[in-house]
mmCIF file of C-alpha atoms and ligand atoms in Angstrom:
data_model
loop_
_atom_site.group_PDB
_atom_site.id
_atom_site.type_symbol
_atom_site.label_atom_id
_atom_site.label_comp_id
_atom_site.label_asym_id
_atom_site.label_seq_id
_atom_site.Cartn_x
_atom_site.Cartn_y
_atom_site.Cartn_z
ATOM 1 C CA MET A 1 43.965 -25.197 -32.740
ATOM 2 C CA ARG A 2 40.701 -25.419 -34.471
ATOM 3 C CA ASN A 3 39.129 -26.470 -31.269
ATOM 4 C CA ILE A 4 40.551 -23.641 -29.317
ATOM 5 C CA LEU A 5 39.404 -21.156 -31.984
ATOM 6 C CA THR A 6 35.957 -22.647 -31.845
ATOM 7 C CA LYS A 7 36.123 -22.188 -28.235
ATOM 8 C CA ALA A 8 37.275 -18.446 -28.396
ATOM 9 C CA VAL A 9 34.372 -17.810 -30.945
ATOM 10 C CA THR A 10 32.036 -19.826 -28.875
ATOM 11 C CA VAL A 11 33.230 -17.558 -25.801
ATOM 12 C CA ALA A 12 33.130 -14.275 -27.768
ATOM 13 C CA ALA A 13 29.565 -15.171 -29.289
ATOM 14 C CA ALA A 14 28.439 -16.141 -25.681
ATOM 15 C CA ALA A 15 29.657 -12.982 -24.239
ATOM 16 C CA ALA A 16 27.957 -10.813 -27.115
ATOM 17 C CA LEU A 17 24.739 -12.703 -26.542
ATOM 18 C CA ALA A 18 25.052 -12.001 -22.685
ATOM 19 C CA LEU A 19 25.584 -8.351 -23.392
ATOM 20 C CA ALA A 20 22.467 -8.345 -25.731
ATOM 21 C CA ALA A 21 20.601 -9.967 -23.199
ATOM 22 C CA THR A 22 21.500 -7.583 -20.362
ATOM 23 C CA GLY A 23 20.772 -4.510 -22.715
ATOM 24 C CA CYS A 24 17.444 -5.858 -23.600
ATOM 25 C CA SER A 25 16.511 -6.912 -20.085
ATOM 26 C CA SER A 26 17.378 -3.136 -18.872
ATOM 27 C CA GLU A 27 15.583 -1.868 -21.958
ATOM 28 C CA ARG A 28 12.804 -4.067 -21.011
ATOM 29 C CA ASP A 29 12.693 -2.621 -17.475
ATOM 30 C CA GLY A 30 12.044 0.672 -18.728
ATOM 31 C CA GLN A 31 9.149 -0.504 -20.827
ATOM 32 C CA SER A 32 5.377 -1.416 -19.934
ATOM 33 C CA THR A 33 5.171 -5.233 -20.033
ATOM 34 C CA ASP A 34 2.912 -5.016 -23.217
ATOM 35 C CA GLY A 35 6.212 -3.581 -25.075
ATOM 36 C CA ARG A 36 5.484 -0.040 -25.030
ATOM 37 C CA THR A 37 7.776 2.549 -23.417
ATOM 38 C CA GLY A 38 6.235 4.334 -20.389
ATOM 39 C CA GLY A 39 3.963 6.948 -21.903
ATOM 40 C CA GLY A 40 6.231 7.335 -24.857
ATOM 41 C CA THR A 41 8.119 9.858 -22.940
ATOM 42 C CA THR A 42 10.668 7.430 -21.455
ATOM 43 C CA ALA A 43 13.010 7.507 -24.355
ATOM 44 C CA LYS A 44 13.342 11.089 -24.706
ATOM 45 C CA GLY A 45 12.859 12.556 -21.305
ATOM 46 C CA PHE A 46 11.289 15.900 -20.778
ATOM 47 C CA ALA A 47 12.108 19.489 -19.689
ATOM 48 C CA ALA A 48 13.790 19.757 -16.242
ATOM 49 C CA ASP A 49 10.951 22.296 -14.791
ATOM 50 C CA SER A 50 7.960 20.442 -16.434
ATOM 51 C CA LEU A 51 4.735 20.102 -14.441
ATOM 52 C CA ILE A 52 4.326 16.904 -12.325
ATOM 53 C CA GLY A 53 0.651 16.123 -11.353
ATOM 54 C CA VAL A 54 -0.221 14.383 -7.938
ATOM 55 C CA ALA A 55 -3.675 13.130 -7.454
ATOM 56 C CA LEU A 56 -4.248 11.660 -4.116
ATOM 57 C CA PRO A 57 -7.323 10.381 -2.679
ATOM 58 C CA SER A 58 -9.243 11.740 0.342
ATOM 59 C CA LYS A 59 -7.466 12.085 3.563
ATOM 60 C CA THR A 60 -8.450 8.714 4.829
ATOM 61 C CA SER A 61 -5.270 8.441 7.043
ATOM 62 C CA GLU A 62 -2.458 10.517 7.817
ATOM 63 C CA ASN A 63 -0.193 9.023 5.388
ATOM 64 C CA TRP A 64 -1.794 10.802 2.588
ATOM 65 C CA VAL A 65 -1.664 14.188 4.401
ATOM 66 C CA LEU A 66 2.140 13.762 4.767
ATOM 67 C CA ALA A 67 2.448 12.586 1.174
ATOM 68 C CA GLY A 68 0.993 15.819 -0.040
ATOM 69 C CA ASP A 69 3.178 18.014 1.799
ATOM 70 C CA LEU A 70 6.261 15.844 1.062
ATOM 71 C CA PHE A 71 5.409 15.710 -2.787
ATOM 72 C CA THR A 72 5.050 19.502 -2.936
ATOM 73 C CA ASP A 73 8.245 20.321 -1.011
ATOM 74 C CA GLY A 74 10.101 17.271 -2.783
ATOM 75 C CA LEU A 75 9.048 18.130 -6.296
ATOM 76 C CA LYS A 76 10.087 21.770 -5.975
ATOM 77 C CA ASP A 77 13.465 20.975 -4.478
ATOM 78 C CA ALA A 78 14.029 18.658 -7.352
ATOM 79 C CA GLY A 79 13.279 21.530 -9.537
ATOM 80 C CA PHE A 80 9.735 20.655 -11.104
ATOM 81 C CA LYS A 81 6.390 22.430 -10.933
ATOM 82 C CA SER A 82 3.760 20.480 -9.083
ATOM 83 C CA ASP A 83 -0.017 20.231 -8.806
ATOM 84 C CA VAL A 84 -1.123 18.271 -5.783
ATOM 85 C CA GLN A 85 -4.593 17.615 -5.509
ATOM 86 C CA TYR A 86 -6.842 15.738 -3.133
ATOM 87 C CA ALA A 87 -10.125 14.293 -3.607
ATOM 88 C CA GLY A 88 -12.600 15.537 -1.521
ATOM 89 C CA ALA A 89 -14.443 13.999 1.367
ATOM 90 C CA SER A 90 -17.319 13.020 -0.753
ATOM 91 C CA ALA A 91 -17.734 12.628 -4.555
ATOM 92 C CA THR A 92 -14.093 11.503 -4.264
ATOM 93 C CA VAL A 93 -14.027 9.492 -7.512
ATOM 94 C CA ALA A 94 -15.648 12.529 -9.691
ATOM 95 C CA ASP A 95 -13.442 14.790 -7.987
ATOM 96 C CA GLN A 96 -10.262 12.799 -8.669
ATOM 97 C CA GLN A 97 -11.199 12.222 -12.389
ATOM 98 C CA GLY A 98 -11.501 15.936 -13.003
ATOM 99 C CA GLN A 99 -8.315 16.989 -11.049
ATOM 100 C CA ILE A 100 -6.362 14.547 -13.488
ATOM 101 C CA SER A 101 -7.695 15.616 -16.461
ATOM 102 C CA ALA A 102 -6.995 19.273 -15.359
ATOM 103 C CA MET A 103 -3.194 18.504 -14.666
ATOM 104 C CA LEU A 104 -3.033 16.732 -18.199
ATOM 105 C CA THR A 105 -4.680 19.877 -19.827
ATOM 106 C CA LYS A 106 -2.167 22.120 -17.894
ATOM 107 C CA GLY A 107 0.551 19.839 -19.624
ATOM 108 C CA ALA A 108 1.676 17.611 -16.667
ATOM 109 C CA LYS A 109 4.479 15.241 -17.921
ATOM 110 C CA VAL A 110 4.086 12.619 -15.118
ATOM 111 C CA ILE A 111 0.776 11.888 -13.163
ATOM 112 C CA VAL A 112 1.103 10.349 -9.836
ATOM 113 C CA ILE A 113 -1.975 8.771 -8.797
ATOM 114 C CA GLY A 114 -3.102 7.356 -5.287
ATOM 115 C CA ALA A 115 -6.474 6.240 -6.468
ATOM 116 C CA ALA A 116 -9.671 7.140 -5.046
ATOM 117 C CA ASP A 117 -11.193 4.146 -6.622
ATOM 118 C CA ALA A 118 -8.791 1.591 -8.371
ATOM 119 C CA ALA A 119 -11.589 0.747 -11.201
ATOM 120 C CA GLN A 120 -12.783 4.125 -12.274
ATOM 121 C CA LEU A 121 -9.667 5.731 -13.849
ATOM 122 C CA SER A 122 -9.374 4.202 -17.067
ATOM 123 C CA THR A 123 -10.749 7.190 -18.999
ATOM 124 C CA GLN A 124 -8.317 9.394 -17.207
ATOM 125 C CA VAL A 125 -4.995 7.363 -17.610
ATOM 126 C CA LYS A 126 -5.948 6.658 -21.355
ATOM 127 C CA GLN A 127 -6.070 10.482 -21.567
ATOM 128 C CA ALA A 128 -2.777 10.683 -19.886
ATOM 129 C CA LYS A 129 -1.261 8.039 -22.519
ATOM 130 C CA GLU A 130 -2.698 10.125 -25.163
ATOM 131 C CA SER A 131 -1.124 13.254 -24.355
ATOM 132 C CA GLY A 132 2.294 11.672 -23.615
ATOM 133 C CA ALA A 133 2.449 11.588 -20.028
ATOM 134 C CA VAL A 134 3.616 8.913 -17.662
ATOM 135 C CA VAL A 135 1.343 7.170 -15.194
ATOM 136 C CA VAL A 136 2.646 6.139 -11.762
ATOM 137 C CA ALA A 137 0.249 4.348 -9.641
ATOM 138 C CA TYR A 138 1.214 5.457 -5.929
ATOM 139 C CA ASP A 139 0.603 3.159 -2.765
ATOM 140 C CA ARG A 140 -2.752 1.816 -4.776
ATOM 141 C CA LEU A 141 -2.724 0.081 -7.984
ATOM 142 C CA ILE A 142 -5.117 1.289 -10.598
ATOM 143 C CA THR A 143 -7.015 -1.777 -12.073
ATOM 144 C CA ASN A 144 -7.923 -2.934 -15.533
ATOM 145 C CA THR A 145 -5.985 -0.898 -17.566
ATOM 146 C CA LYS A 146 -2.963 -1.085 -19.753
ATOM 147 C CA ASP A 147 -2.205 2.646 -19.239
ATOM 148 C CA VAL A 148 -0.542 2.400 -16.108
ATOM 149 C CA ASP A 149 3.179 2.662 -16.569
ATOM 150 C CA TYR A 150 4.676 1.979 -12.964
ATOM 151 C CA TYR A 151 3.722 1.261 -9.447
ATOM 152 C CA VAL A 152 5.549 2.344 -6.327
ATOM 153 C CA ALA A 153 4.205 0.981 -2.896
ATOM 154 C CA PHE A 154 5.310 -0.746 0.044
ATOM 155 C CA ASP A 155 4.779 -4.736 -0.409
ATOM 156 C CA ASN A 156 1.009 -4.692 0.237
ATOM 157 C CA PHE A 157 0.832 -8.560 0.608
ATOM 158 C CA LYS A 158 3.763 -8.644 2.972
ATOM 159 C CA VAL A 159 1.845 -5.969 5.280
ATOM 160 C CA GLY A 160 -1.084 -8.268 5.550
ATOM 161 C CA GLN A 161 1.198 -11.261 6.330
ATOM 162 C CA LEU A 162 2.668 -9.080 9.229
ATOM 163 C CA GLN A 163 -0.620 -8.128 10.549
ATOM 164 C CA GLY A 164 -1.757 -11.540 10.477
ATOM 165 C CA GLN A 165 1.308 -12.709 12.360
ATOM 166 C CA ALA A 166 1.277 -9.932 14.802
ATOM 167 C CA LEU A 167 -2.479 -10.926 15.600
ATOM 168 C CA LEU A 168 -1.327 -14.422 16.277
ATOM 169 C CA ASP A 169 1.616 -13.653 18.426
ATOM 170 C CA GLY A 170 -0.275 -10.844 20.338
ATOM 171 C CA MET A 171 -2.918 -13.279 21.251
ATOM 172 C CA LYS A 172 -0.353 -16.300 22.198
ATOM 173 C CA ALA A 173 1.281 -13.571 24.526
ATOM 174 C CA LYS A 174 -2.070 -13.354 26.390
ATOM 175 C CA LYS A 175 -3.012 -16.694 26.137
ATOM 176 C CA PRO A 176 -0.434 -19.308 25.259
ATOM 177 C CA LYS A 177 -2.977 -21.900 23.932
ATOM 178 C CA GLY A 178 -5.792 -21.648 21.324
ATOM 179 C CA PRO A 179 -8.547 -22.023 20.248
ATOM 180 C CA TRP A 180 -8.710 -17.931 19.945
ATOM 181 C CA THR A 181 -11.702 -16.292 18.882
ATOM 182 C CA VAL A 182 -11.190 -13.365 16.618
ATOM 183 C CA GLU A 183 -13.094 -10.911 14.254
ATOM 184 C CA LEU A 184 -11.468 -9.919 10.850
ATOM 185 C CA PHE A 185 -12.005 -6.476 9.317
ATOM 186 C CA SER A 186 -10.740 -5.415 5.862
ATOM 187 C CA GLY A 187 -10.398 -1.823 4.249
ATOM 188 C CA SER A 188 -12.588 -0.260 1.557
ATOM 189 C CA PRO A 189 -13.665 -2.468 -1.406
ATOM 190 C CA ASP A 190 -12.813 0.351 -4.102
ATOM 191 C CA ASP A 191 -9.117 0.420 -2.824
ATOM 192 C CA ASN A 192 -7.122 -2.409 -4.555
ATOM 193 C CA ASN A 193 -4.909 -2.619 -1.411
ATOM 194 C CA SER A 194 -7.773 -4.023 0.927
ATOM 195 C CA ALA A 195 -7.856 -7.182 -0.735
ATOM 196 C CA VAL A 196 -4.131 -7.553 -0.942
ATOM 197 C CA PHE A 197 -3.895 -6.824 2.754
ATOM 198 C CA PHE A 198 -6.396 -8.951 3.448
ATOM 199 C CA ASN A 199 -5.160 -12.071 1.369
ATOM 200 C CA GLY A 200 -1.740 -11.408 3.085
ATOM 201 C CA ALA A 201 -3.221 -11.816 6.699
ATOM 202 C CA MET A 202 -5.105 -14.891 5.560
ATOM 203 C CA ASP A 203 -2.192 -16.379 4.081
ATOM 204 C CA VAL A 204 -1.176 -16.731 7.978
ATOM 205 C CA LEU A 205 -4.203 -17.192 9.559
ATOM 206 C CA LYS A 206 -6.428 -19.439 7.175
ATOM 207 C CA PRO A 207 -4.162 -22.776 7.999
ATOM 208 C CA LEU A 208 -5.150 -21.957 11.594
ATOM 209 C CA ILE A 209 -8.870 -21.193 10.935
ATOM 210 C CA ASP A 210 -8.854 -24.673 8.995
ATOM 211 C CA LYS A 211 -7.335 -26.331 12.180
ATOM 212 C CA GLY A 212 -9.959 -24.761 14.512
ATOM 213 C CA ASP A 213 -7.104 -22.993 16.432
ATOM 214 C CA ILE A 214 -8.599 -19.777 15.351
ATOM 215 C CA VAL A 215 -12.420 -19.428 15.203
ATOM 216 C CA VAL A 216 -13.643 -16.313 13.598
ATOM 217 C CA GLY A 217 -16.846 -15.802 16.262
ATOM 218 C CA SER A 218 -19.314 -14.209 13.957
ATOM 219 C CA GLY A 219 -18.415 -16.715 11.000
ATOM 220 C CA GLN A 220 -17.746 -13.489 8.868
ATOM 221 C CA SER A 221 -14.552 -14.497 7.170
ATOM 222 C CA GLU A 222 -15.190 -13.552 3.333
ATOM 223 C CA VAL A 223 -13.421 -10.133 2.299
ATOM 224 C CA LYS A 224 -16.923 -8.861 1.148
ATOM 225 C CA GLN A 225 -18.293 -9.592 4.859
ATOM 226 C CA THR A 226 -15.570 -7.807 6.665
ATOM 227 C CA ALA A 227 -15.057 -4.602 4.244
ATOM 228 C CA ILE A 228 -15.281 -1.126 5.454
ATOM 229 C CA GLN A 229 -16.714 1.369 3.037
ATOM 230 C CA GLY A 230 -14.336 4.396 2.293
ATOM 231 C CA TRP A 231 -11.963 3.230 5.380
ATOM 232 C CA LYS A 232 -14.153 5.283 7.563
ATOM 233 C CA ALA A 233 -13.789 5.024 11.360
ATOM 234 C CA GLU A 234 -17.519 5.482 11.935
ATOM 235 C CA ASN A 235 -18.282 2.342 9.703
ATOM 236 C CA ALA A 236 -15.787 0.117 11.363
ATOM 237 C CA GLN A 237 -17.040 1.154 14.951
ATOM 238 C CA GLN A 238 -20.723 0.399 13.724
ATOM 239 C CA ARG A 239 -19.553 -2.925 12.375
ATOM 240 C CA MET A 240 -17.647 -3.807 15.909
ATOM 241 C CA ASP A 241 -20.749 -2.522 17.636
ATOM 242 C CA SER A 242 -23.013 -4.899 15.827
ATOM 243 C CA LEU A 243 -20.652 -7.890 16.137
ATOM 244 C CA LEU A 244 -20.206 -7.493 20.052
ATOM 245 C CA THR A 245 -24.110 -7.487 20.288
ATOM 246 C CA SER A 246 -24.717 -10.398 17.872
ATOM 247 C CA THR A 247 -21.736 -12.544 19.119
ATOM 248 C CA TYR A 248 -20.201 -11.305 22.341
ATOM 249 C CA ASN A 249 -23.289 -10.878 24.677
ATOM 250 C CA SER A 250 -23.267 -14.082 26.339
ATOM 251 C CA GLY A 251 -19.961 -14.229 27.966
ATOM 252 C CA LYS A 252 -17.946 -15.496 24.713
ATOM 253 C CA THR A 253 -14.464 -13.774 24.869
ATOM 254 C CA LEU A 254 -12.950 -11.922 21.901
ATOM 255 C CA ASP A 255 -9.315 -12.608 21.941
ATOM 256 C CA GLY A 256 -8.487 -10.479 18.741
ATOM 257 C CA VAL A 257 -9.291 -8.432 15.850
ATOM 258 C CA LEU A 258 -7.612 -8.074 12.811
ATOM 259 C CA SER A 259 -7.671 -4.357 11.559
ATOM 260 C CA PRO A 260 -6.240 -3.184 8.344
ATOM 261 C CA ASN A 261 -5.220 0.203 9.585
ATOM 262 C CA ASP A 262 -4.909 2.243 12.432
ATOM 263 C CA THR A 263 -7.768 4.640 12.031
ATOM 264 C CA LEU A 264 -10.060 1.611 11.947
ATOM 265 C CA ALA A 265 -8.123 -0.067 14.913
ATOM 266 C CA ARG A 266 -8.821 3.000 17.158
ATOM 267 C CA ALA A 267 -12.631 2.824 16.000
ATOM 268 C CA ILE A 268 -12.695 -0.767 16.877
ATOM 269 C CA LEU A 269 -11.039 -0.201 20.555
ATOM 270 C CA THR A 270 -13.525 2.625 20.999
ATOM 271 C CA SER A 271 -16.366 0.540 20.269
ATOM 272 C CA VAL A 272 -15.168 -2.317 22.574
ATOM 273 C CA LYS A 273 -14.653 0.222 25.333
ATOM 274 C CA GLY A 274 -17.891 1.718 24.911
ATOM 275 C CA ALA A 275 -19.303 -1.905 25.566
ATOM 276 C CA GLY A 276 -17.274 -2.377 28.740
ATOM 277 C CA LYS A 277 -15.430 -5.488 27.462
ATOM 278 C CA PRO A 278 -11.905 -6.647 28.119
ATOM 279 C CA LEU A 279 -9.711 -5.090 25.072
ATOM 280 C CA PRO A 280 -8.791 -7.869 22.424
ATOM 281 C CA VAL A 281 -5.314 -7.872 20.431
ATOM 282 C CA VAL A 282 -5.781 -5.354 17.672
ATOM 283 C CA THR A 283 -3.628 -4.623 14.663
ATOM 284 C CA GLY A 284 -3.003 -1.664 12.444
ATOM 285 C CA GLN A 285 -1.014 -0.054 9.740
ATOM 286 C CA ASP A 286 0.500 3.637 9.074
ATOM 287 C CA SER A 287 1.918 4.550 12.427
ATOM 288 C CA GLU A 288 -0.526 7.376 12.969
ATOM 289 C CA VAL A 289 0.516 9.597 16.022
ATOM 290 C CA GLU A 290 -2.809 8.453 17.955
ATOM 291 C CA SER A 291 -1.853 4.755 17.465
ATOM 292 C CA VAL A 292 1.737 4.934 18.311
ATOM 293 C CA LYS A 293 0.416 6.476 21.392
ATOM 294 C CA SER A 294 -2.118 3.652 22.140
ATOM 295 C CA ILE A 295 0.476 1.218 21.528
ATOM 296 C CA VAL A 296 2.949 2.550 23.937
ATOM 297 C CA ALA A 297 0.249 2.795 26.396
ATOM 298 C CA GLY A 298 -0.622 -0.807 25.990
ATOM 299 C CA GLU A 299 -3.908 -1.068 24.093
ATOM 300 C CA GLN A 300 -3.489 -1.161 20.363
ATOM 301 C CA TYR A 301 -1.257 -4.196 20.001
ATOM 302 C CA SER A 302 0.658 -3.392 16.619
ATOM 303 C CA THR A 303 1.066 -1.278 13.472
ATOM 304 C CA ILE A 304 3.085 -1.168 10.472
ATOM 305 C CA ASN A 305 5.796 1.436 9.629
ATOM 306 C CA LYS A 306 5.481 2.422 6.165
ATOM 307 C CA ASP A 307 7.876 5.443 6.068
ATOM 308 C CA THR A 308 5.964 7.852 3.749
ATOM 309 C CA ARG A 309 9.002 9.825 3.449
ATOM 310 C CA LYS A 310 10.600 6.915 1.753
ATOM 311 C CA LEU A 311 7.890 6.349 -0.733
ATOM 312 C CA VAL A 312 7.703 9.717 -1.761
ATOM 313 C CA ALA A 313 11.375 10.014 -2.280
ATOM 314 C CA GLU A 314 11.364 6.661 -4.278
ATOM 315 C CA THR A 315 8.556 8.172 -6.526
ATOM 316 C CA ILE A 316 10.530 11.568 -7.254
ATOM 317 C CA LYS A 317 13.447 9.380 -7.877
ATOM 318 C CA MET A 318 11.346 7.730 -10.646
ATOM 319 C CA ILE A 319 10.198 11.099 -11.920
ATOM 320 C CA LYS A 320 13.793 12.098 -12.164
ATOM 321 C CA ALA A 321 14.765 9.128 -14.176
ATOM 322 C CA LEU A 322 11.989 9.638 -16.321
ATOM 323 C CA GLN A 323 12.776 13.268 -16.956
ATOM 324 C CA ALA A 324 16.303 12.397 -17.787
ATOM 325 C CA GLY A 325 15.111 9.877 -20.322
ATOM 326 C CA LYS A 326 16.209 6.829 -18.492
ATOM 327 C CA ALA A 327 14.495 3.567 -17.226
ATOM 328 C CA PRO A 328 13.100 4.162 -13.708
ATOM 329 C CA GLU A 329 14.707 1.322 -11.280
ATOM 330 C CA ILE A 330 12.143 -1.461 -10.788
ATOM 331 C CA ASN A 331 12.353 -4.499 -8.416
ATOM 332 C CA ASP A 332 9.505 -6.535 -9.142
ATOM 333 C CA SER A 333 7.844 -7.536 -12.503
ATOM 334 C CA LYS A 334 5.641 -10.300 -11.418
ATOM 335 C CA SER A 335 3.449 -9.361 -8.449
ATOM 336 C CA TYR A 336 1.036 -6.794 -9.693
ATOM 337 C CA ASN A 337 -1.334 -7.983 -12.282
ATOM 338 C CA ASN A 338 -3.921 -5.266 -12.591
ATOM 339 C CA GLY A 339 -6.334 -7.277 -14.557
ATOM 340 C CA ALA A 340 -4.918 -6.028 -17.831
ATOM 341 C CA LYS A 341 -1.225 -6.139 -17.394
ATOM 342 C CA ILE A 342 1.592 -6.786 -14.966
ATOM 343 C CA VAL A 343 2.558 -3.533 -13.686
ATOM 344 C CA PRO A 344 6.329 -3.080 -13.322
ATOM 345 C CA ALA A 345 6.806 -1.917 -9.762
ATOM 346 C CA TYR A 346 9.210 -0.808 -7.202
ATOM 347 C CA LEU A 347 8.299 -2.256 -3.690
ATOM 348 C CA LEU A 348 9.540 -1.195 -0.278
ATOM 349 C CA PRO A 349 9.668 -3.184 2.787
ATOM 350 C CA PRO A 350 7.219 -2.673 5.568
ATOM 351 C CA VAL A 351 8.069 -3.110 9.341
ATOM 352 C CA ILE A 352 5.952 -4.510 11.924
ATOM 353 C CA VAL A 353 5.729 -2.319 15.203
ATOM 354 C CA THR A 354 4.735 -3.588 18.779
ATOM 355 C CA LYS A 355 5.518 -1.931 22.261
ATOM 356 C CA ALA A 356 8.464 -4.119 22.320
ATOM 357 C CA ASN A 357 10.217 -2.733 19.216
ATOM 358 C CA ALA A 358 8.470 0.817 18.810
ATOM 359 C CA ALA A 359 11.605 2.803 19.939
ATOM 360 C CA GLU A 360 13.829 1.121 17.537
ATOM 361 C CA ALA A 361 11.483 1.054 14.651
ATOM 362 C CA TYR A 362 11.004 4.785 14.928
ATOM 363 C CA ALA A 363 14.745 5.906 15.667
ATOM 364 C CA ASN A 364 14.875 7.811 12.300
ATOM 365 C CA ASP A 365 11.618 9.517 12.619
ATOM 366 C CA PRO A 366 12.025 12.153 15.433
ATOM 367 C CA LYS A 367 8.052 12.847 15.538
ATOM 368 C CA LEU A 368 7.352 9.251 16.308
ATOM 369 C CA ALA A 369 10.517 8.523 18.129
ATOM 370 C CA ALA A 370 9.323 11.310 20.672
ATOM 371 C CA LEU A 371 6.336 9.114 21.595
ATOM 372 C CA THR A 372 8.258 6.140 22.425
ATOM 373 C CA LYS A 373 10.210 7.876 25.138
HETATM 374 C C1 LIG B 1 -3.077 2.650 2.326
HETATM 375 C C2 LIG B 1 -3.125 2.611 3.734
HETATM 376 C C3 LIG B 1 -4.061 3.441 4.311
HETATM 377 C C4 LIG B 1 -5.551 3.155 3.588
HETATM 378 C C5 LIG B 1 -6.345 4.106 4.164
HETATM 379 C C6 LIG B 1 -4.195 2.257 1.788
HETATM 380 O O1 LIG B 1 -4.508 2.145 0.427
HETATM 381 O O2 LIG B 1 -2.109 1.676 1.768
HETATM 382 O O3 LIG B 1 -1.963 2.796 4.175
HETATM 383 O O4 LIG B 1 -4.449 3.055 5.705
HETATM 384 O O5 LIG B 1 -5.211 3.197 2.359
HETATM 385 O O6 LIG B 1 -6.057 5.451 3.792
#
């Protein structure tokens, strides 16, 4: 009897503990990892017609243009007021800093930020914190500050891995046995994503480079040597032009180019065409219209589908939870250390697209699906 009672008590105690632990962890999900609630507004919510600020970088790729339109419409449909701004083409950092401050002055309750420069926003996000607003980093992480509450993005490391694998698959399909000669490109150094994409790709490529199966023709394989300032097409075209002159003028074949996105992929292809050389396998990202056409035409080899509609919808879902005083859903609390804290994240899965699966990959996207017919 005593034994049974002890057991019953133990079971009840364990259940109570488990309940407490669950409560604890779901509450923890709603907090910054340093224990503070998101902006102090998480617990109490805010008025359903509040102002939401959305500060996007300059329009360096189509996804940003799309995101702005989707935020304007989606926030309106959800009953919020919105202020959606882009950093200009030059003075991007100062533009964005000023825009965020202005949104806070107008009383925004949440600031969604696609950072123009990951490391240059600590003053503005601190200002957000002090005014009680929640800061959501959108697509690009904001670094070296504790004042970022959440991160919503596609899994950027996975994007890089898919790009590395696509480069390899594409080269194998053309020439089954290595060694393959490649060049590597990465994005703008002020965008935190650039190194993450590159590291993801190198996760696949580095072991093959070490074995000698893949050779970086120019020898430029450090992320710094491969970076394209401002994600600008002209900078990528220029770098490719000089690589072709320095390394591929005496008959060496270039089998593949790791390109971090579609804008740069098309610039690289333009450079190679201009030099009259055979087209290498070139990767990309973003599913931009011109690149999807190029893939279907057999020029660019691959892209990544990061459906902006889903990313914006996920962000608005997060804002609605915050408005209602609930903890937003998080599915990653370990991957994104911004140098000051691990930022709780909601990550979506990216999809690799080549000519072989384009129709299937864009089946739910009428604009892109039409290009695959
Ligand atoms: C985004 C990419 C985009 C690039 C340039 C990155 O932060 O994740 O999708 O191609 O910025 O705009």
